[in-house]
Coordinates of C-alpha atoms in Angstrom, one line a residue:
Chain O
M1 CA 105.5 123.4 80.0
I2 CA 103.2 120.6 81.6
R3 CA 103.6 117.0 81.6
V4 CA 101.0 114.9 83.2
T5 CA 101.8 111.4 83.5
I6 CA 98.9 108.8 84.4
L7 CA 100.2 106.4 87.2
G8 CA 96.8 105.0 88.4
R9 CA 93.7 105.5 87.1
A10 CA 91.4 103.3 88.9
S11 CA 89.0 103.6 91.7
A12 CA 89.1 101.5 95.1
K13 CA 88.4 97.7 93.8
P14 CA 91.6 97.1 92.3
T15 CA 92.2 95.3 88.6
A16 CA 94.8 93.2 87.6
G17 CA 95.5 95.8 84.8
S18 CA 95.2 99.1 86.4
H19 CA 96.5 101.0 89.9
P20 CA 94.4 103.1 92.3
S21 CA 94.8 106.8 91.9
A22 CA 98.4 108.6 91.3
Q23 CA 99.9 110.9 89.1
A24 CA 103.4 113.0 88.0
V25 CA 102.9 116.7 87.0
N26 CA 106.2 117.6 85.7
V27 CA 105.8 122.1 85.4
N28 CA 109.3 123.0 83.7
E29 CA 111.2 120.0 85.2
Q30 CA 109.8 120.6 89.0
Y31 CA 108.4 117.1 89.7
F32 CA 105.3 116.5 91.4
L33 CA 103.3 113.3 92.7
V34 CA 99.1 114.1 92.6
D35 CA 97.9 111.5 95.1
A36 CA 99.8 107.9 95.7
G37 CA 97.7 105.0 95.2
E38 CA 99.0 101.5 96.0
G39 CA 102.4 100.4 93.6
V40 CA 102.6 103.7 93.1
Q41 CA 106.5 103.8 93.4
Q42 CA 106.7 100.6 91.3
Q43 CA 104.1 102.8 88.4
M44 CA 107.2 105.7 88.6
L45 CA 110.0 103.5 88.3
R46 CA 107.9 102.1 84.8
C47 CA 107.4 105.5 83.4
G48 CA 111.0 106.6 83.8
I49 CA 110.4 108.9 86.9
N50 CA 112.9 109.4 89.5
A51 CA 111.3 109.2 92.7
L52 CA 114.3 111.6 94.0
K53 CA 113.4 114.1 91.8
L54 CA 110.1 114.9 93.8
R55 CA 109.5 118.0 94.9
A56 CA 106.1 118.0 96.8
V57 CA 102.9 115.5 96.8
F58 CA 100.0 116.8 96.6
I59 CA 97.0 114.2 98.5
S60 CA 93.2 114.9 97.3
H61 CA 91.7 113.0 100.2
L62 CA 92.4 110.3 103.1
H63 CA 90.8 107.1 101.3
G64 CA 93.1 104.5 100.9
D65 CA 93.2 103.9 97.5
H66 CA 94.9 107.5 96.8
L67 CA 97.3 107.4 99.9
F68 CA 98.4 103.9 100.6
G69 CA 101.3 103.9 97.8
L70 CA 102.7 106.9 99.6
F71 CA 104.3 104.8 102.5
P72 CA 105.9 102.7 100.8
L73 CA 107.7 105.6 98.9
I74 CA 108.5 107.4 101.8
S75 CA 110.6 104.3 103.0
T76 CA 112.0 103.5 99.4
L77 CA 113.3 107.3 99.1
G78 CA 115.0 106.4 102.4
L79 CA 116.5 103.9 101.0
Y80 CA 117.9 105.5 98.0
G81 CA 119.5 108.0 100.8
R82 CA 117.3 110.6 100.0
R83 CA 118.3 114.1 101.9
T84 CA 116.2 116.8 101.0
P85 CA 112.4 117.3 102.5
L86 CA 109.7 115.9 101.2
Q87 CA 106.5 118.2 101.5
V88 CA 103.4 116.2 101.3
F89 CA 100.0 118.5 101.0
A90 CA 97.3 117.0 102.2
P91 CA 94.0 117.4 104.7
H92 CA 93.9 116.4 108.4
P93 CA 94.5 113.6 110.2
F94 CA 97.6 113.0 108.1
G95 CA 99.7 114.4 110.2
E96 CA 98.6 111.4 112.6
I97 CA 99.3 108.9 110.1
L98 CA 102.4 110.0 109.1
E99 CA 103.7 109.9 112.7
Y100 CA 102.7 106.3 112.8
H101 CA 103.9 105.4 110.0
L102 CA 107.8 106.8 110.9
R103 CA 107.2 105.8 114.2
Y104 CA 106.7 101.6 113.3
F105 CA 108.5 101.8 110.1
D106 CA 111.1 104.5 109.5
Q107 CA 113.2 105.7 112.9
N108 CA 116.0 106.9 110.8
L109 CA 115.1 107.9 107.7
P110 CA 117.7 110.7 106.2
Y111 CA 115.3 113.5 105.1
E112 CA 112.6 115.1 106.9
V113 CA 108.7 114.6 105.5
Q114 CA 107.1 118.1 106.3
W115 CA 103.0 117.6 106.7
V116 CA 101.3 120.9 105.0
P117 CA 98.0 120.7 106.0
V118 CA 95.2 121.6 103.2
D119 CA 92.3 123.8 104.0
T120 CA 89.7 121.8 102.2
T121 CA 87.1 124.9 102.4
K122 CA 89.3 126.9 100.8
H123 CA 90.5 127.6 97.3
R124 CA 93.9 129.7 97.8
I125 CA 97.2 129.0 96.8
I126 CA 99.1 126.4 99.1
F127 CA 102.5 126.0 96.4
E128 CA 104.4 129.0 94.8
N129 CA 107.9 129.9 94.2
R130 CA 109.6 132.2 91.2
T131 CA 107.7 130.3 87.9
T132 CA 104.6 128.1 89.4
E133 CA 101.7 128.3 91.7
V134 CA 99.2 125.0 93.1
W135 CA 95.9 126.2 93.8
S136 CA 94.0 124.3 96.4
I137 CA 90.7 122.9 94.6
P138 CA 87.3 122.6 97.1
L139 CA 85.7 119.1 95.9
R140 CA 82.5 117.6 97.3
H141 CA 83.5 114.0 98.7
R142 CA 82.0 112.0 101.1
V143 CA 85.3 112.8 103.1
P144 CA 87.1 116.4 102.8
A145 CA 88.7 116.2 99.4
S146 CA 91.1 118.9 97.4
G147 CA 91.6 119.1 93.9
Y148 CA 95.1 120.6 92.9
L149 CA 95.4 123.2 90.3
F150 CA 98.8 123.7 88.8
R151 CA 99.6 127.4 86.7
E152 CA 102.4 129.1 85.5
K153 CA 103.5 132.2 86.2
E154 CA 103.5 134.8 83.1
P155 CA 106.6 133.6 81.2
P156 CA 109.5 136.3 81.1
L157 CA 109.2 138.6 78.3
N158 CA 110.8 138.5 75.3
V159 CA 112.2 141.0 73.4
D160 CA 111.5 140.7 69.2
K161 CA 114.8 140.2 67.5
G162 CA 113.7 142.8 64.2
V163 CA 113.1 145.5 67.0
I164 CA 116.9 145.3 68.5
D165 CA 118.1 145.5 65.0
R166 CA 116.4 148.3 64.3
Y167 CA 116.6 150.6 67.1
G168 CA 120.5 148.7 67.4
L169 CA 119.3 148.5 71.1
S170 CA 122.0 147.8 73.9
V171 CA 122.3 144.4 76.0
A172 CA 121.3 146.7 78.7
Q173 CA 118.2 148.2 77.3
I174 CA 117.3 144.5 75.8
V175 CA 117.5 143.5 79.9
A176 CA 115.6 147.0 80.7
A177 CA 113.2 146.0 77.9
K178 CA 112.7 142.2 79.4
R179 CA 111.6 143.7 83.0
G180 CA 108.9 145.2 81.3
E181 CA 110.3 149.2 80.4
D182 CA 109.9 151.3 78.0
I183 CA 113.4 152.2 76.2
T184 CA 114.4 155.8 76.0
L185 CA 117.1 155.4 72.8
D186 CA 120.2 158.3 72.4
D187 CA 118.0 160.6 69.6
G188 CA 115.7 161.2 72.4
R189 CA 113.1 158.9 71.6
T190 CA 110.9 156.8 74.0
I191 CA 110.1 153.2 72.6
P192 CA 106.9 151.9 75.0
N193 CA 107.3 148.2 76.0
G194 CA 104.5 147.2 74.3
E195 CA 106.5 147.3 71.2
L196 CA 109.5 145.8 71.9
T197 CA 108.0 142.5 73.8
Y198 CA 105.8 139.9 73.4
L199 CA 104.7 137.0 75.4
P200 CA 106.0 133.8 74.6
H201 CA 103.1 131.6 75.2
G202 CA 100.4 132.4 77.8
P203 CA 100.6 130.7 81.3
R204 CA 99.4 126.8 81.2
A205 CA 97.6 125.5 84.0
Y206 CA 96.2 121.8 84.7
A207 CA 93.7 120.7 87.3
Y208 CA 93.1 117.6 89.0
C209 CA 89.6 117.3 90.6
S210 CA 89.2 113.6 92.1
D211 CA 87.3 112.3 94.1
T212 CA 84.2 114.4 94.1
N213 CA 80.2 115.2 92.8
R214 CA 79.8 117.5 90.1
S215 CA 79.8 121.0 91.4
A216 CA 79.7 124.5 89.7
M217 CA 82.0 125.8 92.3
V218 CA 84.5 123.0 91.3
A219 CA 83.9 124.5 87.5
R220 CA 84.2 128.5 88.4
R221 CA 87.6 127.4 90.4
V222 CA 89.5 125.6 87.4
A223 CA 87.8 128.0 84.9
G224 CA 90.4 128.3 81.7
V225 CA 92.6 125.4 81.7
D226 CA 94.3 123.7 79.1
L227 CA 94.0 120.1 80.8
L228 CA 91.3 118.9 83.4
Y229 CA 91.6 115.3 85.0
H230 CA 87.9 114.9 86.4
E231 CA 87.2 111.3 88.5
A232 CA 84.7 109.6 86.3
T233 CA 83.7 106.9 88.3
Y234 CA 80.1 105.7 87.0
A235 CA 78.0 105.6 83.6
D236 CA 75.2 107.9 83.7
S237 CA 72.9 105.1 84.2
E238 CA 74.4 104.7 87.9
R239 CA 74.0 108.9 88.2
K240 CA 72.2 108.0 91.6
Q241 CA 75.0 106.1 93.0
A242 CA 77.7 108.3 91.9
K243 CA 75.7 111.2 93.8
E244 CA 75.0 109.4 96.7
R245 CA 78.7 108.0 96.8
G246 CA 80.3 111.5 96.4
H247 CA 81.5 110.7 92.8
A248 CA 80.7 112.1 89.5
T249 CA 79.6 110.4 85.6
A250 CA 81.6 111.0 83.2
A251 CA 78.6 113.1 82.0
D252 CA 79.1 115.3 85.0
A253 CA 83.0 115.4 84.3
A254 CA 81.8 116.6 80.8
R255 CA 79.8 119.3 82.2
T256 CA 82.3 120.7 84.5
A257 CA 84.8 120.7 81.9
L258 CA 82.1 122.6 79.2
A259 CA 81.5 125.1 81.8
A260 CA 85.0 126.0 82.7
G261 CA 85.7 126.2 79.4
A262 CA 88.8 124.2 79.7
G263 CA 90.9 122.8 76.7
R264 CA 90.9 119.2 77.1
L265 CA 89.3 116.7 79.6
L266 CA 90.6 113.7 80.8
I267 CA 88.7 110.7 82.7
G268 CA 89.6 108.7 85.2
H269 CA 88.8 107.0 88.2
F270 CA 86.4 104.4 87.0
S271 CA 84.9 101.6 89.0
S272 CA 86.1 98.1 88.5
R273 CA 82.8 96.9 86.9
Y274 CA 83.8 98.6 83.5
R275 CA 85.9 96.5 81.6
D276 CA 85.0 98.6 78.6
L277 CA 85.1 101.8 78.9
T278 CA 83.9 103.2 75.5
P279 CA 80.0 104.2 76.8
L280 CA 82.0 106.2 79.3
L281 CA 83.6 108.0 76.7
D282 CA 81.2 108.8 74.3
E283 CA 78.6 110.3 76.9
A284 CA 81.7 112.7 78.1
R285 CA 82.6 113.6 74.7
A286 CA 78.5 113.9 73.7
I287 CA 78.7 117.1 76.2
F288 CA 82.5 118.0 75.5
P289 CA 83.9 117.0 72.4
N290 CA 87.5 116.9 73.3
T291 CA 87.6 114.4 75.9
D292 CA 89.8 111.2 76.7
I293 CA 90.4 108.8 78.7
A294 CA 93.4 108.8 81.1
V295 CA 96.0 105.6 80.1
E296 CA 98.3 104.8 82.5
G297 CA 101.9 104.9 81.3
E298 CA 100.6 107.9 79.1
T299 CA 102.3 111.6 79.7
Y300 CA 99.7 114.4 78.5
E301 CA 101.3 117.7 77.5
I302 CA 100.4 121.5 77.9
Chain H
M1 CA 98.8 68.5 98.2
I2 CA 100.5 72.0 98.3
R3 CA 100.6 74.8 95.8
V4 CA 103.1 77.8 96.4
T5 CA 102.4 80.9 94.8
I6 CA 105.3 83.7 94.2
L7 CA 103.3 86.7 94.3
G8 CA 106.7 88.9 94.8
R9 CA 110.2 88.2 95.3
A10 CA 112.1 91.3 95.4
S11 CA 113.6 92.7 98.6
A12 CA 113.1 96.3 99.8
K13 CA 114.4 98.2 96.5
P14 CA 111.4 98.1 94.1
T15 CA 112.2 97.2 90.7
A16 CA 110.2 97.7 88.1
G17 CA 109.5 94.1 87.1
S18 CA 109.0 92.7 90.2
H19 CA 107.6 93.0 93.9
P20 CA 107.7 92.9 97.1
S21 CA 107.9 89.5 99.2
A22 CA 104.1 87.8 99.0
Q23 CA 103.6 84.0 98.8
A24 CA 99.9 82.7 98.4
V25 CA 100.2 78.9 99.9
N26 CA 97.0 76.6 98.8
V27 CA 97.1 73.4 101.5
N28 CA 94.7 71.2 100.3
E29 CA 92.5 74.1 99.0
Q30 CA 92.9 76.1 102.4
Y31 CA 94.4 79.4 101.4
F32 CA 97.0 81.0 102.8
L33 CA 98.6 84.4 102.4
V34 CA 102.6 84.3 103.5
D35 CA 104.2 87.5 103.7
A36 CA 102.2 90.6 102.1
G37 CA 104.6 93.3 100.2
E38 CA 102.9 96.5 98.3
G39 CA 101.1 95.1 95.6
V40 CA 100.0 91.4 96.9
Q41 CA 96.2 92.0 96.2
Q42 CA 97.1 93.2 92.3
Q43 CA 99.5 89.8 92.1
M44 CA 96.8 87.7 93.4
L45 CA 94.5 89.1 90.9
R46 CA 96.8 88.7 88.3
C47 CA 97.5 84.8 89.4
G48 CA 94.1 83.9 89.5
I49 CA 93.7 83.5 93.4
N50 CA 90.4 84.9 95.2
A51 CA 91.6 87.3 98.3
L52 CA 88.3 86.2 99.7
K53 CA 88.8 82.6 99.8
L54 CA 92.0 83.4 102.3
R55 CA 91.9 81.7 105.2
A56 CA 95.2 83.2 107.4
V57 CA 97.9 85.5 106.7
F58 CA 101.5 84.8 108.0
I59 CA 104.0 87.6 108.4
S60 CA 107.4 87.0 109.0
H61 CA 108.7 90.4 110.5
L62 CA 107.5 93.9 110.6
H63 CA 110.0 95.6 107.6
G64 CA 107.3 97.3 104.7
D65 CA 108.8 95.1 102.6
H66 CA 106.8 92.3 103.6
L67 CA 103.5 94.0 105.2
F68 CA 102.6 97.0 103.0
G69 CA 100.3 95.0 101.1
L70 CA 98.1 94.4 103.8
F71 CA 96.8 96.9 104.8
P72 CA 95.2 97.6 101.0
L73 CA 94.3 94.2 100.6
I74 CA 92.5 94.7 104.5
S75 CA 90.4 97.8 103.1
T76 CA 89.3 95.7 99.5
L77 CA 88.1 92.9 101.5
G78 CA 85.9 95.0 102.9
L79 CA 84.5 96.7 99.6
Y80 CA 83.9 93.2 98.6
G81 CA 82.3 92.6 101.7
R82 CA 83.7 89.8 103.1
R83 CA 82.1 88.8 106.8
T84 CA 84.4 85.7 108.0
P85 CA 87.2 87.0 110.3
L86 CA 90.7 86.9 108.7
Q87 CA 93.4 85.9 111.0
V88 CA 96.8 87.8 110.8
F89 CA 100.0 85.8 112.4
A90 CA 102.4 88.2 112.9
P91 CA 104.7 89.5 115.7
H92 CA 104.7 92.8 118.2
P93 CA 103.4 95.3 118.0
F94 CA 102.0 94.3 114.9
G95 CA 98.6 94.8 116.9
E96 CA 99.2 98.5 117.3
I97 CA 99.7 99.1 113.7
L98 CA 96.5 97.3 112.5
E99 CA 94.6 99.3 114.9
Y100 CA 95.7 102.4 113.7
H101 CA 94.8 101.1 110.2
L102 CA 91.8 100.1 111.3
R103 CA 91.2 103.8 113.0
Y104 CA 92.1 106.0 110.1
F105 CA 91.1 103.5 106.9
D106 CA 88.6 101.4 107.9
Q107 CA 86.3 102.0 110.9
N108 CA 83.5 100.2 109.5
L109 CA 85.2 96.9 108.0
P110 CA 82.3 94.3 107.7
Y111 CA 84.7 91.7 109.1
E112 CA 87.2 91.1 112.0
V113 CA 90.9 91.2 111.7
Q114 CA 92.1 89.0 114.9
W115 CA 95.5 89.9 115.1
V116 CA 97.4 86.3 116.1
P117 CA 100.8 87.3 118.1
V118 CA 104.0 85.0 116.9
D119 CA 106.6 84.6 119.5
T120 CA 109.6 84.5 117.5
T121 CA 111.8 82.7 119.5
K122 CA 109.8 79.7 119.4
H123 CA 109.5 76.9 117.3
R124 CA 105.8 75.5 117.8
I125 CA 102.4 75.0 116.3
I126 CA 100.5 78.5 115.8
F127 CA 98.2 77.0 113.6
E128 CA 96.2 73.4 113.4
N129 CA 93.2 71.6 111.8
R130 CA 92.2 68.2 110.8
T131 CA 94.5 68.0 108.0
T132 CA 96.8 70.8 108.1
E133 CA 99.5 72.3 110.8
V134 CA 101.8 75.2 110.6
W135 CA 104.6 76.0 112.8
S136 CA 106.6 79.2 113.6
I137 CA 110.5 79.1 112.7
P138 CA 112.6 81.3 114.7
L139 CA 115.0 83.5 112.4
R140 CA 118.0 85.1 112.7
H141 CA 117.3 89.1 111.1
R142 CA 117.6 92.5 112.3
V143 CA 114.1 92.5 114.1
P144 CA 112.4 89.6 115.4
A145 CA 111.3 87.4 112.4
S146 CA 109.3 83.9 111.9
G147 CA 109.4 81.9 109.3
Y148 CA 106.5 79.4 108.8
L149 CA 106.3 75.5 108.0
F150 CA 103.5 74.5 106.7
R151 CA 103.0 70.0 107.0
E152 CA 100.3 68.4 106.1
K153 CA 98.9 65.4 108.7
E154 CA 99.0 62.1 108.3
P155 CA 96.5 61.8 105.4
P156 CA 93.6 59.1 105.7
L157 CA 94.0 55.6 105.6
N158 CA 93.6 53.5 102.5
V159 CA 91.9 50.4 102.3
D160 CA 93.7 48.0 99.8
K161 CA 90.7 46.9 97.2
G162 CA 92.2 43.0 97.0
V163 CA 92.0 42.5 100.7
I164 CA 88.2 44.0 100.8
D165 CA 87.2 41.1 98.1
R166 CA 89.8 38.4 99.8
Y167 CA 88.2 38.7 103.3
G168 CA 84.7 40.2 102.1
L169 CA 85.0 42.9 104.2
S170 CA 81.5 44.6 105.5
V171 CA 81.4 49.0 105.3
A172 CA 81.5 48.7 109.4
Q173 CA 84.4 46.6 109.0
I174 CA 86.4 48.5 106.0
V175 CA 85.4 52.0 108.0
A176 CA 87.0 50.4 111.2
A177 CA 90.2 49.8 109.1
K178 CA 90.2 52.9 107.6
R179 CA 90.2 54.0 111.5
G180 CA 93.2 52.1 112.4
E181 CA 91.4 48.7 113.8
D182 CA 92.6 45.0 113.4
I183 CA 89.7 43.4 111.8
T184 CA 88.4 40.1 113.3
L185 CA 86.6 37.9 110.5
D186 CA 83.5 35.6 111.0
D187 CA 85.6 32.5 111.2
G188 CA 87.6 34.2 114.2
R189 CA 90.8 35.2 112.5
T190 CA 92.3 38.6 113.4
I191 CA 93.8 40.7 110.5
P192 CA 96.5 42.9 111.8
N193 CA 95.6 46.8 110.2
G194 CA 99.1 46.8 108.7
E195 CA 97.6 44.2 106.3
L196 CA 94.5 46.0 105.1
T197 CA 95.8 49.5 104.7
Y198 CA 98.1 51.8 103.0
L199 CA 99.1 55.8 103.8
P200 CA 97.9 56.8 100.0
H201 CA 101.3 59.4 100.6
G202 CA 103.1 60.6 103.1
P203 CA 102.6 63.7 104.4
R204 CA 103.9 66.7 102.5
A205 CA 105.6 70.1 103.9
Y206 CA 106.8 73.4 102.6
A207 CA 109.0 76.0 104.6
Y208 CA 108.9 79.8 104.2
C209 CA 112.4 81.3 105.8
S210 CA 113.0 84.8 105.1
D211 CA 114.5 87.6 106.3
T212 CA 117.1 85.7 107.6
N213 CA 120.7 84.7 108.2
R214 CA 122.0 81.4 107.6
S215 CA 121.3 79.4 110.4
A216 CA 122.2 75.1 111.6
M217 CA 118.5 75.9 114.0
V218 CA 116.9 77.0 110.9
A219 CA 118.5 73.7 109.1
R220 CA 117.1 71.8 111.6
R221 CA 113.4 73.0 111.9
V222 CA 112.9 72.6 108.3
A223 CA 114.4 69.0 108.0
G224 CA 112.4 66.9 105.8
V225 CA 110.4 69.4 103.7
D226 CA 109.6 68.7 100.3
L227 CA 110.1 72.5 99.3
L228 CA 111.8 75.2 101.0
Y229 CA 111.8 78.9 99.9
H230 CA 115.0 80.3 101.4
E231 CA 115.8 83.8 101.1
A232 CA 119.1 84.4 99.2
T233 CA 119.3 88.8 99.3
Y234 CA 123.2 88.6 98.2
A235 CA 125.3 87.0 95.8
D236 CA 128.9 85.5 97.7
S237 CA 130.8 88.6 96.8
E238 CA 128.4 90.2 99.3
R239 CA 128.3 88.0 102.3
K240 CA 130.0 89.9 104.5
Q241 CA 126.9 92.5 104.2
A242 CA 124.3 89.9 104.3
K243 CA 125.9 88.7 107.3
E244 CA 125.8 92.5 108.9
R245 CA 122.2 92.9 107.0
G246 CA 120.5 89.8 108.9
H247 CA 120.5 88.0 105.4
A248 CA 121.4 85.1 103.4
T249 CA 123.6 84.6 100.5
A250 CA 122.5 82.3 97.4
A251 CA 125.3 79.6 99.2
D252 CA 123.5 80.5 102.4
A253 CA 120.5 79.3 101.1
A254 CA 121.8 75.5 99.8
R255 CA 123.8 74.7 102.9
T256 CA 120.7 75.7 104.5
A257 CA 118.2 73.3 102.2
L258 CA 121.5 70.6 102.0
A259 CA 121.4 70.4 105.8
A260 CA 117.7 70.4 106.2
G261 CA 117.9 67.5 103.2
A262 CA 115.2 69.4 101.5
G263 CA 113.6 68.2 98.6
R264 CA 113.8 70.9 96.6
L265 CA 115.2 75.2 97.2
L266 CA 113.7 78.2 95.8
I267 CA 115.6 80.9 96.1
G268 CA 114.2 84.8 96.3
H269 CA 114.4 88.1 98.0
F270 CA 117.0 89.3 95.2
S271 CA 118.5 92.9 95.9
S272 CA 117.8 95.0 93.2
R273 CA 121.6 95.2 92.1
Y274 CA 121.3 91.6 90.4
R275 CA 119.5 92.2 87.2
D276 CA 120.6 89.0 86.3
L277 CA 120.2 86.0 88.9
T278 CA 122.2 83.2 87.0
P279 CA 125.4 83.8 89.2
L280 CA 123.7 83.2 92.4
L281 CA 121.9 80.3 90.5
D282 CA 125.3 78.8 89.9
E283 CA 126.4 79.5 93.5
A284 CA 123.3 77.6 95.1
R285 CA 123.1 74.9 92.6
A286 CA 127.2 74.0 93.2
I287 CA 126.0 73.1 96.7
F288 CA 122.4 72.4 96.0
P289 CA 121.6 70.8 92.5
N290 CA 117.7 71.3 93.1
T291 CA 117.4 74.7 93.3
D292 CA 115.3 77.0 91.4
I293 CA 114.6 81.1 91.3
A294 CA 111.5 82.0 92.4
V295 CA 109.5 83.2 89.4
E296 CA 107.0 85.8 90.0
G297 CA 103.1 84.0 89.2
E298 CA 104.8 80.7 88.8
T299 CA 103.2 78.1 91.1
Y300 CA 105.5 75.1 92.6
E301 CA 103.3 72.2 93.4
I302 CA 104.2 69.3 95.9

């Protein structure tokens, strides 16, 4: 299960009602923060997400509207008495910025903040454990930027209940089958694993792509994701400005979702000029119907 | 007229409903920001205060919950195209922190941010113009900290309408009287200025004291203010912790207001442990009845 909670979906200029970029991504009860715009810690409180549970933070790029909320969060986790190290994946020179922050504001932080540099030119696994992998996605913005792809590994095989009864499988045989082995019965017959087991579900995947121009390469990197969050800072009428500023239009986001064969598209990072977002949603849906506007406080589940 | 709008009244640990320290102080349509906790720019938007109008910012001390909102605000004012320099009054080493921020986040800021160092050991005028003066107030906190006293200068004299008619004063004589001069009439009589003019109102004063232990010296520095905002992080039951942490209890705040002969007391900077603030209000009112709890979004006028 992957749950994405939108903590902020605004672009750089703040509005009274919305917050800059931030999301909480829950992959099978492992909590990750993706970008950390100003106010992210309060948004987590409002959404009932426990900041102490954060495993790691993934920062797309070093523009303030994606980052300024991280430093207050780091300090607050210290006040909460966090002991577990916190990994922060971010492009260079985040390490220098972090060092400055700790020097002036958190001399005695009770836990370690570990910077993991992200090469924004490479598409590779940057975080991995038994159940989950996170990939970097090179983006095309004014500064080095990386999207992030969260993918479940293949879930453990289930053994068909009916099969267990039919062949009277022992616990040892069931465990072996779960490992993917064929089973030889007492009467000498061998049952191929494919007859005994099945995948409970395919591995799920979620991709976050902000900030970026539309890019065919990005579409290839996120091919087949169940859910894609793609920035849509502008409407099609501003596509020239979008291109120049390293951003995407709603139509750009939809074209990427279409080319990637994504299951569903969420658009966000809206310019503060759009009080009514319906035109952007319409432009995207005309190209990729299963599009929705990312709503702050909402959780989107795969 | 002095209007104080509470933008944040929480202490370091954030809660879903309240923001860290920040206030907008409007002295006869000159706008000042006092402290700048995370989220201050969004709070200003919610309260309808135009950040572009800010004349200066006054930072009490360099703890994050009083400062982290300033850097996003500085960046946003750049996006808004501010040209007028912005003065930031703050203790050392704010200049280093500002320099870092500009280096990593605002290389091409279209306006100048001017740091004015505040000597937190001195009570002196640090900002002055024709109508207004701002005084520093040495506070007693864990780190160098300064409160700020906003005081109107004596307003221009008004000339009594009846007197003008009675003596048939010329425009030149009225102007002279407004300057405080005695007036000699054509018949040789001299009318002392005191008979001709009056002060429309006394000069108003507002003081901000956070974060600090209770201090008799602070009470002397804010003597006679119309409105005093004093931190009240703790209830009386936590007075030992208050003392150790460089903070005040609600009773401490009330004793300072009483000793200062303040007109009215606002308490704030509450610890996140208090969901119900009534006990703190009661403790303060038992000592200084004209006490209220600072409410975010509310404006208090003198």
